[in-house]
Tab-separated table of C-alpha atoms in Angstrom:
chain	number	residue	atom	x	y	z
A	1	MET	CA	85.114	86.973	79.620
A	2	ARG	CA	88.097	86.976	77.278
A	3	VAL	CA	91.237	86.721	79.411
A	4	LEU	CA	94.800	87.197	78.178
A	5	ILE	CA	97.459	85.426	80.273
A	6	ALA	CA	101.009	86.707	79.791
A	7	GLY	CA	103.463	84.039	80.876
A	8	ALA	CA	100.903	81.272	80.497
A	9	SER	CA	103.507	78.513	80.143
A	10	GLY	CA	105.000	79.059	83.606
A	11	THR	CA	104.042	77.115	86.701
A	12	ILE	CA	101.631	79.773	87.953
A	13	GLY	CA	100.416	80.682	84.455
A	14	ARG	CA	99.398	77.106	83.703
A	15	ALA	CA	97.459	76.886	86.968
A	16	VAL	CA	95.693	80.202	86.300
A	17	LYS	CA	94.772	78.964	82.825
A	18	GLU	CA	93.303	75.754	84.263
A	19	GLU	CA	91.297	77.739	86.814
A	20	LEU	CA	89.948	80.364	84.416
A	21	GLU	CA	89.343	78.313	81.279
A	22	GLN	CA	86.586	76.446	83.125
A	23	ARG	CA	84.457	79.572	82.806
A	24	HIS	CA	86.172	81.932	80.346
A	25	GLU	CA	87.878	82.174	76.984
A	26	VAL	CA	91.606	82.149	77.765
A	27	ILE	CA	94.227	83.421	75.335
A	28	THR	CA	97.773	82.411	76.228
A	29	ALA	CA	100.793	84.568	75.499
A	30	GLY	CA	104.488	83.956	75.966
A	31	ARG	CA	107.950	84.702	74.661
A	32	THR	CA	108.211	81.363	72.843
A	33	SER	CA	104.865	79.623	73.267
A	34	GLY	CA	101.132	80.208	73.559
A	35	ASP	CA	98.430	81.548	71.251
A	36	VAL	CA	100.355	84.820	70.692
A	37	ARG	CA	103.996	85.893	70.987
A	38	LEU	CA	104.601	88.415	73.767
A	39	ASP	CA	107.828	89.739	75.238
A	40	ILE	CA	106.867	92.114	78.058
A	41	THR	CA	110.273	93.848	77.934
A	42	ASP	CA	109.533	95.038	74.385
A	43	SER	CA	106.805	97.697	73.965
A	44	ALA	CA	106.438	96.867	70.269
A	45	SER	CA	105.816	93.236	71.148
A	46	ILE	CA	103.151	94.239	73.694
A	47	ARG	CA	101.449	96.499	71.132
A	48	ALA	CA	101.530	93.749	68.511
A	49	ALA	CA	100.092	91.202	70.925
A	50	PHE	CA	97.149	93.438	71.915
A	51	ALA	CA	96.514	94.236	68.244
A	52	GLU	CA	96.498	90.538	67.368
A	53	VAL	CA	94.317	89.478	70.287
A	54	GLY	CA	91.725	92.234	69.989
A	55	PRO	CA	89.479	93.352	72.848
A	56	VAL	CA	89.882	91.489	76.137
A	57	ASP	CA	88.190	91.849	79.505
A	58	ALA	CA	91.102	90.865	81.694
A	59	VAL	CA	94.878	90.708	81.461
A	60	VAL	CA	96.754	88.450	83.843
A	61	SER	CA	100.535	88.650	84.037
A	62	THR	CA	102.364	85.705	85.575
A	63	THR	CA	105.742	86.574	84.148
A	64	GLY	CA	108.790	88.630	85.017
A	65	THR	CA	112.463	88.014	85.711
A	66	VAL	CA	114.798	89.434	88.337
A	67	LYS	CA	118.408	88.656	89.158
A	68	PHE	CA	119.099	86.663	92.312
A	69	ALA	CA	122.584	87.123	93.787
A	70	PRO	CA	124.154	87.906	97.155
A	71	PHE	CA	123.821	91.595	97.997
A	72	ASN	CA	127.577	92.126	98.075
A	73	GLU	CA	127.757	91.001	94.417
A	74	MET	CA	124.803	93.106	93.248
A	75	GLU	CA	125.611	96.242	91.260
A	76	ALA	CA	123.300	98.770	89.606
A	77	ALA	CA	123.219	96.827	86.326
A	78	ASP	CA	121.968	93.731	88.162
A	79	TYR	CA	118.992	95.647	89.568
A	80	GLU	CA	118.263	96.971	86.053
A	81	ILE	CA	117.317	93.450	84.945
A	82	GLY	CA	114.382	93.300	87.346
A	83	LEU	CA	113.406	96.928	86.739
A	84	ARG	CA	113.267	96.323	82.966
A	85	ASP	CA	111.565	92.951	83.122
A	86	LYS	CA	109.356	92.136	86.118
A	87	LEU	CA	108.642	95.788	87.030
A	88	MET	CA	108.380	97.858	83.849
A	89	GLY	CA	107.465	94.816	81.736
A	90	GLN	CA	104.341	94.286	83.814
A	91	VAL	CA	103.682	98.039	84.116
A	92	ASN	CA	103.981	98.425	80.345
A	93	LEU	CA	101.359	95.710	79.897
A	94	VAL	CA	99.041	98.061	81.804
A	95	LEU	CA	100.166	101.310	80.137
A	96	ILE	CA	99.743	99.853	76.662
A	97	GLY	CA	96.856	97.509	77.449
A	98	ARG	CA	94.617	100.054	79.207
A	99	ASP	CA	93.311	101.271	75.853
A	100	SER	CA	92.585	97.731	74.663
A	101	ILE	CA	90.681	96.253	77.547
A	102	SER	CA	86.967	96.673	78.049
A	103	ASP	CA	85.134	99.039	80.387
A	104	GLY	CA	85.345	97.515	83.845
A	105	GLY	CA	88.117	95.181	82.705
A	106	SER	CA	91.008	94.231	84.952
A	107	PHE	CA	94.752	93.789	85.160
A	108	THR	CA	96.298	91.323	87.587
A	109	LEU	CA	100.071	91.457	88.062
A	110	THR	CA	102.381	89.105	89.956
A	111	THR	CA	104.748	89.895	92.802
A	112	GLY	CA	105.693	87.409	95.539
A	113	ALA	CA	106.402	86.835	99.225
A	114	LEU	CA	109.828	88.503	99.072
A	115	ASP	CA	107.880	91.766	99.192
A	116	ARG	CA	107.518	91.127	102.930
A	117	ASP	CA	109.807	88.227	103.846
A	118	PRO	CA	113.289	88.756	102.378
A	119	ILE	CA	115.858	86.057	101.644
A	120	VAL	CA	119.595	86.178	101.041
A	121	GLY	CA	120.144	87.007	97.376
A	122	GLY	CA	116.657	88.410	96.944
A	123	SER	CA	117.167	92.167	97.278
A	124	SER	CA	116.221	92.824	93.648
A	125	ALA	CA	113.129	90.619	93.876
A	126	SER	CA	112.031	92.433	97.035
A	127	MET	CA	112.608	95.829	95.407
A	128	VAL	CA	110.605	94.924	92.307
A	129	ASN	CA	107.779	93.265	94.210
A	130	GLY	CA	107.466	96.291	96.487
A	131	ALA	CA	107.387	98.557	93.452
A	132	VAL	CA	104.666	96.561	91.673
A	133	ASN	CA	102.521	96.307	94.827
A	134	ALA	CA	102.662	100.066	95.386
A	135	PHE	CA	102.080	100.838	91.706
A	136	VAL	CA	98.944	98.712	91.707
A	137	MET	CA	97.626	100.464	94.823
A	138	ALA	CA	98.222	103.883	93.243
A	139	ALA	CA	97.161	103.186	89.654
A	140	ALA	CA	93.876	101.706	90.905
A	141	ILE	CA	92.535	105.116	91.943
A	142	GLU	CA	93.096	106.507	88.437
A	143	MET	CA	92.255	103.640	86.113
A	144	PRO	CA	90.059	104.714	83.210
A	145	ARG	CA	86.549	103.446	82.400
A	146	GLY	CA	86.021	101.517	85.628
A	147	GLN	CA	89.033	99.326	85.002
A	148	ARG	CA	90.548	97.530	87.983
A	149	ILE	CA	94.107	96.534	88.850
A	150	ASN	CA	95.444	94.164	91.512
A	151	ALA	CA	98.530	92.124	92.298
A	152	VAL	CA	98.866	88.558	93.505
A	153	SER	CA	101.770	87.936	95.855
A	154	PRO	CA	102.149	84.191	96.358
A	155	GLY	CA	104.607	82.377	98.561
A	156	VAL	CA	107.161	80.096	96.933
A	157	ILE	CA	105.286	77.739	94.639
A	158	GLU	CA	105.261	74.086	95.706
A	159	GLU	CA	105.855	72.800	92.175
A	160	ALA	CA	109.030	74.929	91.959
A	161	MET	CA	110.493	73.814	95.279
A	162	GLU	CA	112.783	71.319	93.591
A	163	VAL	CA	114.769	74.290	92.283
A	164	TYR	CA	114.041	76.932	94.924
A	165	ALA	CA	114.059	74.980	98.202
A	166	PRO	CA	117.680	75.820	99.144
A	167	TYR	CA	116.905	79.546	98.904
A	168	PHE	CA	113.524	79.381	100.638
A	169	ARG	CA	114.197	77.223	103.692
A	170	GLY	CA	111.398	77.553	106.188
A	171	PHE	CA	108.904	78.962	103.702
A	172	GLN	CA	105.539	77.216	103.517
A	173	PRO	CA	105.170	76.181	99.859
A	174	VAL	CA	101.955	77.197	98.108
A	175	PRO	CA	100.453	74.836	95.509
A	176	ALA	CA	100.104	76.621	92.160
A	177	ALA	CA	96.411	75.743	92.063
A	178	ARG	CA	95.879	77.602	95.347
A	179	ALA	CA	97.789	80.636	94.099
A	180	ALA	CA	95.572	80.524	90.991
A	181	LEU	CA	92.507	81.124	93.160
A	182	ALA	CA	93.818	84.597	94.013
A	183	TYR	CA	94.000	85.428	90.295
A	184	SER	CA	90.427	84.201	89.946
A	185	LYS	CA	89.429	86.473	92.837
A	186	SER	CA	91.081	89.431	91.127
A	187	VAL	CA	89.671	88.722	87.658
A	188	GLU	CA	86.195	87.553	88.633
A	189	GLY	CA	85.692	89.711	91.745
A	190	ALA	CA	85.245	93.451	92.039
A	191	ARG	CA	88.142	94.620	94.205
A	192	THR	CA	90.840	96.991	92.981
A	193	GLY	CA	94.145	98.316	94.285
A	194	VAL	CA	94.641	95.172	96.330
A	195	VAL	CA	97.646	92.884	96.826
A	196	PHE	CA	96.255	89.390	97.282
A	197	ARG	CA	98.785	87.583	99.475
A	198	VAL	CA	98.739	83.808	99.238
A	199	GLU	CA	100.620	82.230	102.153
B	1	MET	CA	129.858	110.288	114.258
B	2	ARG	CA	130.637	111.687	110.828
B	3	VAL	CA	127.359	111.899	108.895
B	4	LEU	CA	127.007	112.604	105.193
B	5	ILE	CA	123.647	114.111	104.183
B	6	ALA	CA	122.801	113.852	100.489
B	7	GLY	CA	120.212	116.470	99.592
B	8	ALA	CA	121.058	118.601	102.596
B	9	SER	CA	119.670	121.803	101.099
B	10	GLY	CA	116.116	120.492	100.824
B	11	THR	CA	113.399	121.068	103.391
B	12	ILE	CA	113.896	117.699	105.075
B	13	GLY	CA	117.678	117.739	104.612
B	14	ARG	CA	118.019	121.059	106.418
B	15	ALA	CA	115.956	119.800	109.338
B	16	VAL	CA	118.006	116.587	109.554
B	17	LYS	CA	121.190	118.669	109.550
B	18	GLU	CA	119.880	120.833	112.390
B	19	GLU	CA	118.942	117.757	114.403
B	20	LEU	CA	122.183	115.836	113.880
B	21	GLU	CA	124.765	118.612	113.985
B	22	GLN	CA	123.942	119.157	117.647
B	23	ARG	CA	125.807	115.932	118.383
B	24	HIS	CA	127.719	114.921	115.241
B	25	GLU	CA	129.970	116.160	112.473
B	26	VAL	CA	127.665	116.707	109.495
B	27	ILE	CA	128.952	116.906	105.921
B	28	THR	CA	126.413	118.290	103.471
B	29	ALA	CA	126.193	117.176	99.846
B	30	GLY	CA	124.074	118.392	96.983
B	31	ARG	CA	123.876	118.851	93.241
B	32	THR	CA	124.664	122.576	93.462
B	33	SER	CA	125.339	123.334	97.123
B	34	GLY	CA	126.833	121.919	100.312
B	35	ASP	CA	130.300	120.841	101.414
B	36	VAL	CA	130.655	118.432	98.467
B	37	ARG	CA	129.054	118.116	95.022
B	38	LEU	CA	126.901	115.011	94.658
B	39	ASP	CA	124.478	113.988	91.904
B	40	ILE	CA	122.932	110.673	92.979
B	41	THR	CA	121.944	109.849	89.377
B	42	ASP	CA	125.622	109.742	88.382
B	43	SER	CA	127.728	106.862	89.747
B	44	ALA	CA	130.952	108.755	89.028
B	45	SER	CA	129.679	111.690	91.083
B	46	ILE	CA	128.820	109.360	93.995
B	47	ARG	CA	132.274	107.753	93.854
B	48	ALA	CA	133.964	111.161	93.744
B	49	ALA	CA	131.930	112.413	96.697
B	50	PHE	CA	132.806	109.417	98.881
B	51	ALA	CA	136.480	109.743	97.884
B	52	GLU	CA	136.450	113.426	98.794
B	53	VAL	CA	134.608	112.992	102.094
B	54	GLY	CA	136.582	109.995	103.344
B	55	PRO	CA	135.276	107.548	105.955
B	56	VAL	CA	131.822	108.273	107.373
B	57	ASP	CA	129.683	106.489	109.927
B	58	ALA	CA	126.295	107.303	108.462
B	59	VAL	CA	124.838	108.313	105.128
B	60	VAL	CA	121.448	110.016	105.065
B	61	SER	CA	119.684	110.576	101.766
B	62	THR	CA	116.933	113.168	101.667
B	63	THR	CA	116.908	113.554	97.910
B	64	GLY	CA	115.242	112.018	94.868
B	65	THR	CA	112.932	113.129	92.108
B	66	VAL	CA	109.921	111.469	90.508
B	67	LYS	CA	107.473	112.667	87.904
B	68	PHE	CA	103.986	113.616	89.050
B	69	ALA	CA	101.288	113.456	86.370
B	70	PRO	CA	97.815	111.971	85.919
B	71	PHE	CA	98.020	108.229	85.295
B	72	ASN	CA	96.437	108.513	81.851
B	73	GLU	CA	99.332	110.766	80.779
B	74	MET	CA	102.077	108.602	82.275
B	75	GLU	CA	104.135	106.535	79.837
B	76	ALA	CA	107.114	104.254	80.441
B	77	ALA	CA	109.614	107.104	80.007
B	78	ASP	CA	107.890	109.087	82.765
B	79	TYR	CA	108.347	106.239	85.230
B	80	GLU	CA	112.028	106.003	84.213
B	81	ILE	CA	112.662	109.406	85.807
B	82	GLY	CA	111.797	108.136	89.262
B	83	LEU	CA	113.506	104.794	88.715
B	84	ARG	CA	116.745	106.544	87.708
B	85	ASP	CA	116.621	109.245	90.363
B	86	LYS	CA	114.792	108.564	93.623
B	87	LEU	CA	115.067	104.749	93.371
B	88	MET	CA	118.414	103.823	91.794
B	89	GLY	CA	120.029	107.119	92.851
B	90	GLN	CA	119.433	106.267	96.493
B	91	VAL	CA	120.253	102.572	95.958
B	92	ASN	CA	123.520	103.511	94.244
B	93	LEU	CA	124.463	105.601	97.271
B	94	VAL	CA	124.289	102.322	99.196
B	95	LEU	CA	125.961	100.105	96.553
B	96	ILE	CA	128.879	102.501	96.189
B	97	GLY	CA	128.942	103.778	99.761
B	98	ARG	CA	128.903	100.391	101.514
B	99	ASP	CA	132.677	100.096	101.071
B	100	SER	CA	133.284	103.605	102.446
B	101	ILE	CA	131.249	103.625	105.618
B	102	SER	CA	132.503	102.255	108.925
B	103	ASP	CA	131.758	98.926	110.575
B	104	GLY	CA	128.310	99.257	112.100
B	105	GLY	CA	127.607	102.370	110.021
B	106	SER	CA	124.182	103.106	108.600
B	107	PHE	CA	122.289	104.246	105.533
B	108	THR	CA	118.970	106.058	105.840
B	109	LEU	CA	116.950	106.575	102.661
B	110	THR	CA	113.791	108.604	102.078
B	111	THR	CA	110.440	107.438	100.734
B	112	GLY	CA	107.095	109.029	101.701
B	113	ALA	CA	103.459	108.507	102.567
B	114	LEU	CA	102.476	107.757	98.968
B	115	ASP	CA	103.895	104.281	99.635
B	116	ARG	CA	100.637	103.579	101.489
B	117	ASP	CA	98.231	106.438	100.750
B	118	PRO	CA	98.114	107.169	97.011
B	119	ILE	CA	97.083	110.442	95.386
B	120	VAL	CA	96.025	111.317	91.851
B	121	GLY	CA	99.177	111.874	89.805
B	122	GLY	CA	101.366	109.994	92.253
B	123	SER	CA	101.642	106.520	90.695
B	124	SER	CA	105.378	106.913	90.041
B	125	ALA	CA	106.045	108.200	93.548
B	126	SER	CA	104.129	105.271	95.024
B	127	MET	CA	106.032	102.805	92.834
B	128	VAL	CA	109.424	104.220	93.784
B	129	ASN	CA	108.621	104.526	97.486
B	130	GLY	CA	107.405	100.928	97.566
B	131	ALA	CA	110.584	99.823	95.824
B	132	VAL	CA	112.893	101.657	98.234
B	133	ASN	CA	110.997	100.403	101.306
B	134	ALA	CA	111.243	96.791	100.151
B	135	PHE	CA	114.884	97.165	99.103
B	136	VAL	CA	115.781	98.465	102.558
B	137	MET	CA	114.012	95.548	104.234
B	138	ALA	CA	115.850	93.038	102.038
B	139	ALA	CA	119.301	94.630	101.925
B	140	ALA	CA	119.311	94.892	105.725
B	141	ILE	CA	119.707	91.134	106.160
B	142	GLU	CA	122.832	91.107	103.967
B	143	MET	CA	124.624	94.348	104.831
B	144	PRO	CA	128.361	93.831	105.374
B	145	ARG	CA	130.303	94.520	108.589
B	146	GLY	CA	127.326	95.137	110.819
B	147	GLN	CA	126.085	97.998	108.676
B	148	ARG	CA	122.442	98.982	108.985
B	149	ILE	CA	119.920	100.365	106.500
B	150	ASN	CA	116.507	101.965	107.044
B	151	ALA	CA	114.053	104.235	105.289
B	152	VAL	CA	112.088	107.201	106.589
B	153	SER	CA	108.640	107.632	105.079
B	154	PRO	CA	107.238	110.990	106.147
B	155	GLY	CA	103.858	112.457	105.354
B	156	VAL	CA	103.711	115.633	103.294
B	157	ILE	CA	106.033	118.155	104.901
B	158	GLU	CA	104.332	121.158	106.505
B	159	GLU	CA	106.902	123.627	105.161
B	160	ALA	CA	106.175	122.407	101.610
B	161	MET	CA	102.383	122.674	101.844
B	162	GLU	CA	102.361	126.000	100.048
B	163	VAL	CA	103.290	124.109	96.891
B	164	TYR	CA	101.827	120.671	97.595
B	165	ALA	CA	98.533	121.399	99.369
B	166	PRO	CA	96.318	121.080	96.255
B	167	TYR	CA	97.648	117.574	95.623
B	168	PHE	CA	97.553	116.430	99.262
B	169	ARG	CA	94.111	117.575	100.450
B	170	GLY	CA	93.231	115.855	103.683
B	171	PHE	CA	96.776	114.837	104.527
B	172	GLN	CA	98.038	115.790	107.982
B	173	PRO	CA	101.176	117.850	107.359
B	174	VAL	CA	104.316	116.812	109.230
B	175	PRO	CA	106.737	119.527	110.399
B	176	ALA	CA	110.203	118.896	108.936
B	177	ALA	CA	111.692	118.956	112.435
B	178	ARG	CA	109.448	116.066	113.456
B	179	ALA	CA	110.354	114.078	110.337
B	180	ALA	CA	114.016	114.730	111.215
B	181	LEU	CA	113.569	112.813	114.463
B	182	ALA	CA	112.990	109.622	112.487
B	183	TYR	CA	116.348	110.110	110.746
B	184	SER	CA	117.940	110.596	114.153
B	185	LYS	CA	116.325	107.346	115.315
B	186	SER	CA	117.722	105.526	112.292
B	187	VAL	CA	121.242	107.019	112.535
B	188	GLU	CA	121.638	107.026	116.304
B	189	GLY	CA	119.571	103.937	117.136
B	190	ALA	CA	120.304	100.288	116.414
B	191	ARG	CA	117.405	99.119	114.252
B	192	THR	CA	117.817	97.907	110.679
B	193	GLY	CA	115.521	96.947	107.805
B	194	VAL	CA	112.841	99.291	109.113
B	195	VAL	CA	110.626	101.861	107.412
B	196	PHE	CA	110.078	104.652	109.943
B	197	ARG	CA	106.698	106.132	109.086
B	198	VAL	CA	106.100	109.692	110.279
B	199	GLU	CA	102.404	110.568	110.182
């Protein structure tokens, strides 16, 4: 398979690349690094990236930003960041990419454990993760040409605990390599409309 | 209690009003009808409504629009409608209203069964419902002054089946009066961070 990874330079993206490149041709994409430039918040950039890459069998997104701040400091504009980036950025990868990927190809998006286990300061992350999970479930029943779509919702990544530990006390860290297995399951398996939770 | 119902002229809103006005002072709000004018997509309108109504103990939202269309016709701008209206409209009611409602007061938002049981044409509704459900769960742990927040997620409403039946084949319709009980549970009970599903 030819697999495009958006956000391939991140902690999860690197692990997914390592897992998939053992068996597949992996094309990396990122805002400032990788085989192709890709800014998921910019539809023109997504179109250009798919045009440059050509036909692919799977698109994996391991990218997306949200604002973290205490709820009493969060205003509408702060939620917009996550809606523009992690939600509609990933959704736009699907809306634009669905014409470029092969029959039976797949999209795998990224959410995270705050979809079910909220933390202080994480209301935007929870909102966006819930939105992506539900979108994936719904889009799956209408994907064209046998295409599939899933999400991976990992716990806090072990390699990122140095930064995130104070916000995620009590969370069981998940090694990036273990989270990567869920992406492999989505890309190389046959399921669709599923949120693969990695605890 | 003083209870503000946003979207009080809708099928669910009317049933919630009937249920709650037996025991509480209900103030109705709507874009074109009710005791006060309120357009949830307009922050200035929300601020004006809360200023006009004065202190309330509970805010119930039974309003919010999304676009329904086959997935292959849905583009980013189509999803924006739901994000602006049913998602951020309801969230803005909370962000702006949290300073106006009493200690221990509550917000009750509305989602729907497409959060878990998708239909053709409903990918935006599913996305938005998933977002609101997860937002409620997360905001609940940070609400100020003992305030609570829940969502009600009813199945397709029996009184609306005349219009919706072709899209919801096989769904068990829920009478609006039964859905209204879940709003009563949220407003008059003590739970928070919950999605009350009415099947």
